[in-house]
mmCIF file of C-alpha atoms and ligand atoms in Angstrom:
data_model
loop_
_atom_site.group_PDB
_atom_site.id
_atom_site.type_symbol
_atom_site.label_atom_id
_atom_site.label_comp_id
_atom_site.label_asym_id
_atom_site.label_seq_id
_atom_site.Cartn_x
_atom_site.Cartn_y
_atom_site.Cartn_z
ATOM 1 C CA MET A 796 -138.884 136.281 153.933
ATOM 2 C CA ARG A 797 -135.598 136.827 152.146
ATOM 3 C CA ARG A 798 -137.384 136.641 148.826
ATOM 4 C CA ILE A 799 -139.831 139.348 149.836
ATOM 5 C CA THR A 800 -137.165 141.580 151.318
ATOM 6 C CA SER A 801 -134.947 141.416 148.278
ATOM 7 C CA SER A 802 -137.796 141.985 145.873
ATOM 8 C CA VAL A 803 -138.891 144.994 147.895
ATOM 9 C CA LEU A 804 -135.338 146.311 147.930
ATOM 10 C CA LEU A 805 -134.958 145.767 144.218
ATOM 11 C CA ARG A 806 -138.046 147.787 143.580
ATOM 12 C CA THR A 807 -136.907 150.450 145.999
ATOM 13 C CA LEU A 808 -133.680 150.792 144.091
ATOM 14 C CA SER A 809 -135.318 150.847 140.716
ATOM 15 C CA ALA A 810 -137.727 153.524 141.904
ATOM 16 C CA ALA A 811 -135.046 155.516 143.654
ATOM 17 C CA ARG A 812 -132.886 155.544 140.550
ATOM 18 C CA GLY A 813 -135.504 157.930 139.263
ATOM 19 C CA GLY A 814 -135.968 156.350 135.882
ATOM 20 C CA ALA A 815 -139.425 156.196 134.417
ATOM 21 C CA ILE A 816 -141.001 153.488 136.489
ATOM 22 C CA SER A 817 -143.328 151.238 134.658
ATOM 23 C CA PHE A 818 -146.742 150.986 136.183
ATOM 24 C CA SER A 819 -146.144 147.429 137.301
ATOM 25 C CA VAL A 820 -143.324 148.512 139.572
ATOM 26 C CA PRO A 821 -145.193 150.882 141.845
ATOM 27 C CA ASN A 822 -148.337 148.881 141.370
ATOM 28 C CA ARG A 823 -147.067 145.966 143.395
ATOM 29 C CA PHE A 824 -146.724 148.456 146.190
ATOM 30 C CA LEU A 825 -149.754 150.487 145.384
ATOM 31 C CA GLN A 826 -151.799 147.379 145.769
ATOM 32 C CA VAL A 827 -150.476 146.890 149.268
ATOM 33 C CA ALA A 828 -150.097 150.544 149.644
ATOM 34 C CA LEU A 829 -153.546 151.822 150.301
ATOM 35 C CA TYR A 830 -154.273 148.800 152.340
ATOM 36 C CA GLY A 831 -155.885 148.212 155.712
ATOM 37 C CA SER A 832 -157.361 151.324 157.301
ATOM 38 C CA SER A 833 -159.115 149.958 160.332
ATOM 39 C CA ALA A 834 -160.078 153.413 161.436
ATOM 40 C CA GLY A 835 -162.115 154.190 158.378
ATOM 41 C CA GLY A 836 -164.540 152.283 156.258
ATOM 42 C CA ALA A 837 -167.307 150.215 157.669
ATOM 43 C CA ARG A 838 -165.914 150.451 161.149
ATOM 44 C CA ALA A 839 -166.262 154.213 161.304
ATOM 45 C CA PRO A 840 -168.633 155.198 164.108
ATOM 46 C CA ARG A 841 -172.244 155.815 163.189
ATOM 47 C CA ARG A 842 -172.316 159.383 164.301
ATOM 48 C CA TRP A 843 -176.084 159.641 164.165
ATOM 49 C CA TRP A 844 -176.539 157.347 167.142
ATOM 50 C CA PHE A 845 -175.069 160.107 169.226
ATOM 51 C CA THR A 846 -176.424 163.081 167.351
ATOM 52 C CA TYR A 847 -179.928 161.914 166.770
ATOM 53 C CA GLY A 848 -180.390 159.003 169.153
ATOM 54 C CA PRO A 849 -182.454 158.923 172.344
ATOM 55 C CA PHE A 850 -179.863 160.970 174.237
ATOM 56 C CA ALA A 851 -180.707 164.029 172.193
ATOM 57 C CA GLY A 852 -183.941 164.548 174.092
ATOM 58 C CA ALA A 853 -182.891 163.377 177.555
ATOM 59 C CA SER A 854 -183.503 166.700 179.276
ATOM 60 C CA LEU A 855 -187.156 166.718 178.210
ATOM 61 C CA GLY A 856 -188.117 163.809 180.439
ATOM 62 C CA VAL A 857 -188.577 160.211 179.444
ATOM 63 C CA ALA A 858 -191.713 160.558 177.304
ATOM 64 C CA GLY A 859 -190.558 163.765 175.696
ATOM 65 C CA ALA A 860 -187.160 162.320 175.108
ATOM 66 C CA LEU A 861 -188.554 159.258 173.418
ATOM 67 C CA ALA A 862 -190.886 161.321 171.251
ATOM 68 C CA THR A 863 -188.042 163.628 170.285
ATOM 69 C CA ALA A 864 -185.789 160.717 169.548
ATOM 70 C CA VAL A 865 -188.330 158.963 167.377
ATOM 71 C CA ALA A 866 -189.198 162.151 165.509
ATOM 72 C CA THR A 867 -185.663 163.296 164.919
ATOM 73 C CA THR A 868 -184.433 159.847 164.024
ATOM 74 C CA SER A 869 -187.148 159.249 161.479
ATOM 75 C CA ALA A 870 -186.836 162.770 160.061
ATOM 76 C CA TYR A 871 -183.142 162.159 159.765
ATOM 77 C CA GLN A 872 -183.580 158.756 158.194
ATOM 78 C CA GLU A 873 -186.101 160.143 155.765
ATOM 79 C CA VAL A 874 -183.556 162.628 154.493
ATOM 80 C CA PHE A 875 -180.569 160.327 154.799
ATOM 81 C CA ALA A 876 -182.069 156.950 153.986
ATOM 82 C CA LYS A 877 -180.267 154.187 152.199
ATOM 83 C CA GLU A 878 -181.775 153.136 148.910
ATOM 84 C CA PRO A 879 -182.093 149.350 148.932
ATOM 85 C CA PRO A 880 -183.116 147.602 145.714
ATOM 86 C CA PRO A 881 -186.438 145.745 145.531
ATOM 87 C CA PRO A 882 -185.917 142.387 147.299
ATOM 88 C CA GLU A 883 -186.642 140.411 144.123
ATOM 89 C CA ALA A 884 -183.755 142.182 142.385
ATOM 90 C CA LEU A 885 -181.219 141.198 145.031
ATOM 91 C CA PRO A 886 -178.671 138.627 143.879
ATOM 92 C CA ASN A 887 -178.248 135.512 146.025
ATOM 93 C CA ASP A 888 -174.505 135.581 146.296
ATOM 94 C CA VAL A 889 -172.154 138.547 146.022
ATOM 95 C CA VAL A 890 -168.452 138.108 146.784
ATOM 96 C CA LEU A 891 -165.929 140.938 146.735
ATOM 97 C CA TYR A 892 -162.240 140.100 146.261
ATOM 98 C CA GLN A 893 -160.407 143.049 147.692
ATOM 99 C CA TYR A 894 -157.590 144.682 149.608
ATOM 100 C CA GLU A 895 -159.064 146.354 152.645
ATOM 101 C CA ALA A 896 -157.746 149.839 151.911
ATOM 102 C CA CYS A 897 -157.604 149.765 148.138
ATOM 103 C CA PRO A 898 -159.451 152.922 147.044
ATOM 104 C CA PHE A 899 -161.128 151.173 144.111
ATOM 105 C CA CYS A 900 -162.362 148.361 146.372
ATOM 106 C CA ASN A 901 -163.700 150.903 148.840
ATOM 107 C CA LYS A 902 -165.537 152.613 146.027
ATOM 108 C CA VAL A 903 -167.378 149.366 145.291
ATOM 109 C CA LYS A 904 -168.004 148.796 149.000
ATOM 110 C CA ALA A 905 -169.463 152.297 149.398
ATOM 111 C CA TYR A 906 -171.918 151.383 146.637
ATOM 112 C CA LEU A 907 -172.847 147.999 148.124
ATOM 113 C CA ASP A 908 -173.175 149.479 151.609
ATOM 114 C CA TYR A 909 -175.282 152.425 150.509
ATOM 115 C CA TYR A 910 -177.638 150.294 148.432
ATOM 116 C CA ASP A 911 -177.676 147.671 151.166
ATOM 117 C CA ILE A 912 -176.654 144.805 148.929
ATOM 118 C CA PRO A 913 -175.327 142.014 151.173
ATOM 119 C CA TYR A 914 -171.853 140.793 150.203
ATOM 120 C CA LYS A 915 -169.063 138.576 151.412
ATOM 121 C CA VAL A 916 -165.463 139.713 151.364
ATOM 122 C CA VAL A 917 -162.401 137.691 150.430
ATOM 123 C CA GLU A 918 -159.247 139.498 151.494
ATOM 124 C CA VAL A 919 -156.565 138.878 148.867
ATOM 125 C CA ASN A 920 -152.920 138.473 149.810
ATOM 126 C CA PRO A 921 -151.248 141.167 147.674
ATOM 127 C CA LEU A 922 -147.991 139.254 147.427
ATOM 128 C CA SER A 923 -149.195 135.783 146.434
ATOM 129 C CA LYS A 924 -152.673 136.738 145.135
ATOM 130 C CA LYS A 925 -153.538 133.102 145.695
ATOM 131 C CA GLU A 926 -157.189 133.926 146.414
ATOM 132 C CA ILE A 927 -157.620 135.120 142.807
ATOM 133 C CA LYS A 928 -155.422 132.466 141.151
ATOM 134 C CA TRP A 929 -158.476 131.289 139.224
ATOM 135 C CA SER A 930 -158.923 134.725 137.605
ATOM 136 C CA GLU A 931 -157.170 135.968 134.487
ATOM 137 C CA TYR A 932 -157.759 139.534 135.656
ATOM 138 C CA LYS A 933 -155.211 140.123 138.398
ATOM 139 C CA LYS A 934 -156.334 143.361 139.960
ATOM 140 C CA VAL A 935 -158.856 144.009 142.683
ATOM 141 C CA PRO A 936 -161.706 144.696 143.089
ATOM 142 C CA ILE A 937 -163.274 141.651 141.463
ATOM 143 C CA LEU A 938 -166.952 141.139 142.205
ATOM 144 C CA MET A 939 -168.674 137.801 141.721
ATOM 145 C CA VAL A 940 -172.427 138.215 141.368
ATOM 146 C CA ASP A 941 -174.231 134.869 141.358
ATOM 147 C CA GLY A 942 -171.190 133.319 139.704
ATOM 148 C CA GLU A 943 -170.614 136.078 137.133
ATOM 149 C CA GLN A 944 -167.247 137.827 137.332
ATOM 150 C CA LEU A 945 -167.190 141.632 137.179
ATOM 151 C CA ASN A 946 -163.883 143.528 137.001
ATOM 152 C CA ASP A 947 -162.915 147.175 137.480
ATOM 153 C CA SER A 948 -164.630 149.368 140.064
ATOM 154 C CA SER A 949 -166.416 151.768 137.717
ATOM 155 C CA ALA A 950 -167.536 148.980 135.379
ATOM 156 C CA ILE A 951 -168.722 146.938 138.389
ATOM 157 C CA ILE A 952 -170.790 149.868 139.644
ATOM 158 C CA ASP A 953 -172.287 150.449 136.176
ATOM 159 C CA MET A 954 -173.208 146.774 135.895
ATOM 160 C CA LEU A 955 -174.756 146.657 139.363
ATOM 161 C CA GLY A 956 -176.725 149.802 138.559
ATOM 162 C CA GLU A 957 -178.181 148.252 135.441
ATOM 163 C CA LYS A 958 -178.746 144.743 136.780
ATOM 164 C CA ILE A 959 -179.887 145.335 140.341
ATOM 165 C CA MET A 960 -181.002 148.928 140.580
ATOM 166 C CA SER A 961 -182.465 149.007 137.035
ATOM 167 C CA LYS A 962 -180.833 152.385 136.492
ATOM 168 C CA LYS A 963 -179.879 153.637 133.061
ATOM 169 C CA LYS A 964 -176.255 154.680 132.773
ATOM 170 C CA ALA A 965 -175.879 158.467 132.950
ATOM 171 C CA GLY A 966 -174.789 160.245 129.765
ATOM 172 C CA GLU A 967 -171.147 161.008 129.049
ATOM 173 C CA ASP A 968 -171.633 164.743 129.598
ATOM 174 C CA ASP A 969 -173.645 164.283 132.726
ATOM 175 C CA GLU A 970 -172.356 165.977 135.884
ATOM 176 C CA GLU A 971 -172.308 162.637 137.701
ATOM 177 C CA THR A 972 -170.251 160.967 134.970
ATOM 178 C CA LYS A 973 -167.829 163.878 134.795
ATOM 179 C CA TRP A 974 -167.080 163.702 138.529
ATOM 180 C CA ARG A 975 -166.830 159.926 138.544
ATOM 181 C CA ARG A 976 -164.177 160.304 135.882
ATOM 182 C CA TRP A 977 -162.425 162.969 137.959
ATOM 183 C CA VAL A 978 -162.184 160.461 140.800
ATOM 184 C CA ASP A 979 -160.533 157.827 138.578
ATOM 185 C CA ASN A 980 -158.297 160.184 136.636
ATOM 186 C CA HIS A 981 -157.316 162.699 139.280
ATOM 187 C CA LEU A 982 -158.336 162.114 142.881
ATOM 188 C CA VAL A 983 -156.903 158.598 143.249
ATOM 189 C CA HIS A 984 -153.506 159.779 141.985
ATOM 190 C CA VAL A 985 -153.244 162.376 144.733
ATOM 191 C CA LEU A 986 -153.666 159.804 147.503
ATOM 192 C CA SER A 987 -150.434 157.765 147.412
ATOM 193 C CA PRO A 988 -148.030 160.737 147.440
ATOM 194 C CA ASN A 989 -149.889 161.939 150.529
ATOM 195 C CA ILE A 990 -149.989 158.775 152.581
ATOM 196 C CA TYR A 991 -146.265 158.097 151.886
ATOM 197 C CA ARG A 992 -145.228 161.754 152.078
ATOM 198 C CA ASN A 993 -142.540 161.246 154.712
ATOM 199 C CA THR A 994 -141.145 158.329 156.640
ATOM 200 C CA SER A 995 -143.528 158.644 159.558
ATOM 201 C CA GLU A 996 -146.622 158.800 157.325
ATOM 202 C CA ALA A 997 -145.329 155.916 155.216
ATOM 203 C CA LEU A 998 -144.891 153.866 158.389
ATOM 204 C CA GLU A 999 -148.322 154.866 159.654
ATOM 205 C CA SER A 1000 -149.841 153.725 156.341
ATOM 206 C CA PHE A 1001 -147.998 150.440 156.310
ATOM 207 C CA ASP A 1002 -148.936 149.846 159.913
ATOM 208 C CA TYR A 1003 -152.577 149.925 158.785
ATOM 209 C CA ILE A 1004 -151.788 147.890 155.722
ATOM 210 C CA THR A 1005 -150.073 145.118 157.591
ATOM 211 C CA SER A 1006 -152.392 145.157 160.604
ATOM 212 C CA ASN A 1007 -155.505 144.662 158.505
ATOM 213 C CA GLY A 1008 -154.349 142.875 155.396
ATOM 214 C CA ASN A 1009 -154.024 139.236 154.518
ATOM 215 C CA PHE A 1010 -150.330 138.637 155.300
ATOM 216 C CA SER A 1011 -148.420 135.855 156.987
ATOM 217 C CA PHE A 1012 -146.588 136.764 160.187
ATOM 218 C CA THR A 1013 -143.229 137.152 158.441
ATOM 219 C CA GLU A 1014 -144.737 139.075 155.545
ATOM 220 C CA LYS A 1015 -146.296 141.483 158.036
ATOM 221 C CA ILE A 1016 -142.981 142.447 159.570
ATOM 222 C CA THR A 1017 -141.061 142.616 156.305
ATOM 223 C CA VAL A 1018 -143.731 144.442 154.360
ATOM 224 C CA LYS A 1019 -144.266 147.045 157.070
ATOM 225 C CA TYR A 1020 -140.702 148.367 157.047
ATOM 226 C CA ALA A 1021 -139.490 147.520 153.554
ATOM 227 C CA GLY A 1022 -142.799 148.576 152.024
ATOM 228 C CA ALA A 1023 -142.831 151.888 153.869
ATOM 229 C CA ALA A 1024 -139.275 152.620 152.746
ATOM 230 C CA ALA A 1025 -139.975 151.614 149.161
ATOM 231 C CA MET A 1026 -143.210 153.549 148.892
ATOM 232 C CA TYR A 1027 -141.587 156.650 150.294
ATOM 233 C CA PHE A 1028 -139.347 156.636 147.204
ATOM 234 C CA VAL A 1029 -141.979 155.394 144.801
ATOM 235 C CA SER A 1030 -144.328 158.189 145.826
ATOM 236 C CA LYS A 1031 -141.698 160.735 144.776
ATOM 237 C CA ASN A 1032 -141.847 159.238 141.286
ATOM 238 C CA LEU A 1033 -145.614 159.235 141.338
ATOM 239 C CA LYS A 1034 -145.529 162.945 142.135
ATOM 240 C CA LYS A 1035 -143.439 163.527 139.036
ATOM 241 C CA LYS A 1036 -145.626 161.288 136.933
ATOM 242 C CA TYR A 1037 -148.791 163.139 137.888
ATOM 243 C CA ASN A 1038 -147.200 166.622 137.997
ATOM 244 C CA ILE A 1039 -147.722 167.095 141.709
ATOM 245 C CA THR A 1040 -145.309 169.471 143.406
ATOM 246 C CA ASP A 1041 -146.853 169.821 146.854
ATOM 247 C CA GLU A 1042 -148.857 166.707 147.678
ATOM 248 C CA ARG A 1043 -150.791 168.213 150.585
ATOM 249 C CA ALA A 1044 -151.685 171.283 148.529
ATOM 250 C CA ALA A 1045 -152.913 168.924 145.795
ATOM 251 C CA LEU A 1046 -155.041 166.987 148.292
ATOM 252 C CA TYR A 1047 -156.535 170.150 149.768
ATOM 253 C CA GLU A 1048 -157.161 171.532 146.306
ATOM 254 C CA ALA A 1049 -158.954 168.329 145.286
ATOM 255 C CA ALA A 1050 -161.106 168.482 148.435
ATOM 256 C CA GLU A 1051 -161.978 172.124 147.784
ATOM 257 C CA THR A 1052 -162.703 171.407 144.130
ATOM 258 C CA TRP A 1053 -165.168 168.758 145.245
ATOM 259 C CA VAL A 1054 -166.878 171.079 147.741
ATOM 260 C CA ASP A 1055 -167.152 173.720 145.003
ATOM 261 C CA ALA A 1056 -168.757 171.112 142.767
ATOM 262 C CA LEU A 1057 -171.397 170.491 145.449
ATOM 263 C CA ASN A 1058 -172.346 174.149 145.037
ATOM 264 C CA GLY A 1059 -174.264 174.307 148.298
ATOM 265 C CA ARG A 1060 -176.071 170.986 147.820
ATOM 266 C CA GLU A 1061 -175.970 168.312 150.510
ATOM 267 C CA PHE A 1062 -174.665 165.857 147.954
ATOM 268 C CA LEU A 1063 -173.727 166.136 144.303
ATOM 269 C CA GLY A 1064 -176.897 164.129 143.739
ATOM 270 C CA GLY A 1065 -178.958 166.727 145.651
ATOM 271 C CA SER A 1066 -180.700 165.411 148.760
ATOM 272 C CA LYS A 1067 -179.291 161.919 148.144
ATOM 273 C CA PRO A 1068 -175.828 160.854 147.079
ATOM 274 C CA ASN A 1069 -175.254 159.869 143.494
ATOM 275 C CA LEU A 1070 -172.507 157.633 142.086
ATOM 276 C CA ALA A 1071 -169.984 160.467 142.133
ATOM 277 C CA ASP A 1072 -170.632 161.103 145.850
ATOM 278 C CA LEU A 1073 -170.173 157.391 146.510
ATOM 279 C CA ALA A 1074 -166.987 157.292 144.425
ATOM 280 C CA VAL A 1075 -165.352 160.264 146.171
ATOM 281 C CA PHE A 1076 -166.384 158.933 149.577
ATOM 282 C CA GLY A 1077 -165.200 155.415 148.753
ATOM 283 C CA VAL A 1078 -161.710 156.374 147.634
ATOM 284 C CA LEU A 1079 -161.227 158.769 150.550
ATOM 285 C CA ARG A 1080 -162.397 156.252 153.142
ATOM 286 C CA PRO A 1081 -159.057 154.428 153.514
ATOM 287 C CA ILE A 1082 -157.151 157.646 154.180
ATOM 288 C CA ARG A 1083 -159.740 159.501 156.260
ATOM 289 C CA TYR A 1084 -158.251 158.551 159.625
ATOM 290 C CA LEU A 1085 -154.618 158.605 158.563
ATOM 291 C CA ARG A 1086 -152.606 161.810 159.106
ATOM 292 C CA SER A 1087 -153.322 162.961 155.547
ATOM 293 C CA GLY A 1088 -157.081 162.467 155.887
ATOM 294 C CA LYS A 1089 -157.168 164.254 159.227
ATOM 295 C CA ASP A 1090 -155.190 167.142 157.729
ATOM 296 C CA MET A 1091 -157.557 167.255 154.773
ATOM 297 C CA VAL A 1092 -160.603 167.566 157.019
ATOM 298 C CA GLU A 1093 -158.877 170.123 159.213
ATOM 299 C CA HIS A 1094 -157.706 172.358 156.360
ATOM 300 C CA THR A 1095 -160.579 172.186 153.901
ATOM 301 C CA ARG A 1096 -164.371 172.406 153.864
ATOM 302 C CA ILE A 1097 -164.883 168.725 152.988
ATOM 303 C CA GLY A 1098 -165.613 167.517 156.542
ATOM 304 C CA ASP A 1099 -169.357 168.241 156.620
ATOM 305 C CA TRP A 1100 -170.024 166.456 153.369
ATOM 306 C CA TYR A 1101 -167.827 163.531 154.474
ATOM 307 C CA SER A 1102 -169.771 163.212 157.758
ATOM 308 C CA ARG A 1103 -173.070 163.246 155.865
ATOM 309 C CA MET A 1104 -171.734 160.490 153.648
ATOM 310 C CA GLU A 1105 -170.611 158.442 156.651
ATOM 311 C CA SER A 1106 -174.103 158.759 158.087
ATOM 312 C CA VAL A 1107 -176.004 157.940 154.938
ATOM 313 C CA VAL A 1108 -173.813 155.033 153.872
ATOM 314 C CA GLY A 1109 -174.197 153.765 157.431
ATOM 315 C CA GLU A 1110 -173.292 150.280 158.471
ATOM 316 C CA SER A 1111 -171.611 147.851 156.174
ATOM 317 C CA ALA A 1112 -173.781 145.394 154.243
ATOM 318 C CA ARG A 1113 -170.951 142.854 154.537
ATOM 319 C CA VAL A 1114 -172.241 139.522 155.813
ATOM 320 C CA ASN A 1115 -169.112 137.545 156.668
ATOM 321 C CA ALA A 1116 -166.756 138.389 159.517
HETATM 322 N N1 GSH B 16 -159.187 150.591 137.207
HETATM 323 C C1 GSH B 16 -159.201 149.598 138.237
HETATM 324 C C2 GSH B 16 -157.934 149.733 139.058
HETATM 325 C C3 GSH B 16 -157.797 148.610 140.055
HETATM 326 C C4 GSH B 16 -156.414 148.614 140.681
HETATM 327 O O1 GSH B 16 -155.449 149.186 140.171
HETATM 328 N N2 GSH B 16 -156.318 147.921 141.784
HETATM 329 C C5 GSH B 16 -155.063 147.760 142.427
HETATM 330 C C6 GSH B 16 -155.241 147.735 143.932
HETATM 331 S S1 GSH B 16 -155.572 149.329 144.604
HETATM 332 C C7 GSH B 16 -154.492 146.397 142.033
HETATM 333 O O2 GSH B 16 -155.151 145.397 142.129
HETATM 334 N N3 GSH B 16 -153.258 146.372 141.584
HETATM 335 C C8 GSH B 16 -152.661 145.095 141.301
HETATM 336 C C9 GSH B 16 -151.732 145.104 140.163
HETATM 337 O O3 GSH B 16 -151.653 146.126 139.474
HETATM 338 O O4 GSH B 16 -151.086 144.092 139.959
HETATM 339 C C10 GSH B 16 -160.453 149.748 139.087
HETATM 340 O O5 GSH B 16 -161.033 150.847 139.102
HETATM 341 O O6 GSH B 16 -160.896 148.757 139.683
#
């Protein structure tokens, strides 16, 4: 415990000193940082059970209600259906090494969930990383597909697209590619300054992180308070690094930019989400039910699209508990 506390404090000091922090300094925290949103992700309620389920037609009598329910549900599912691969293309064994609220991991999960590719999850301890000791690549997500190791969220998604979905990679100038790049180069950098904006939001974030992550009992307590304090300072440096003056304004602007990109379409992909929709949804999932995510939905037009994404991505394809 003392070792963790002092290393956290050391990093806090180095960040607070305001010098240029090397990426490895905030990274140790970033990896824990976006960690553990139980309110979002796969556990988010499936809204359509309420909106389109049998209760929708209750006032029409039993037969009418059932007919309405069946019709509306299937009409809904037709529009918002998942797109599973042909069964013969499904791999036998897919294992995701992740941190629960890491935005990059959630991007991969959004893909696996939407395409209904069953996967197991191994939650990595961000301090010891003992679950990925065998790997030379030390970041998450790592995806093992029938024994083959895939690293880096965007590369993983490209590989899965080619191997399982038999999809050709979109061109560099393609709209989908452009917005996927925007997610990796812009959107993800706006998240940390927001979820650690002030002490109460930093504590809220670390409460999620420690409640849902793979930590020992002592790590949980230490990481919650020391991590929140450290990230509060680190996020100030991240703001400087990415030229963000007002973090909330930057988050709202990103959300509005995305809605503008939709240009009236249900999804960027049209009537079905494409990889950019899945990427934006995936990285926003861990923050959606934190203060920053609630503010974002309240103050921008992104909520409708986000709800559609929640519905269409549906239940998790994760197979282990
Ligand atoms: N470009 C990578 C970034 C992955 C990444 O930075 N993951 C963080 C967790 S959110 C991590 O593992 N950091 C560990 C470290 O930097 O040591 C991707 O898209 O997968």
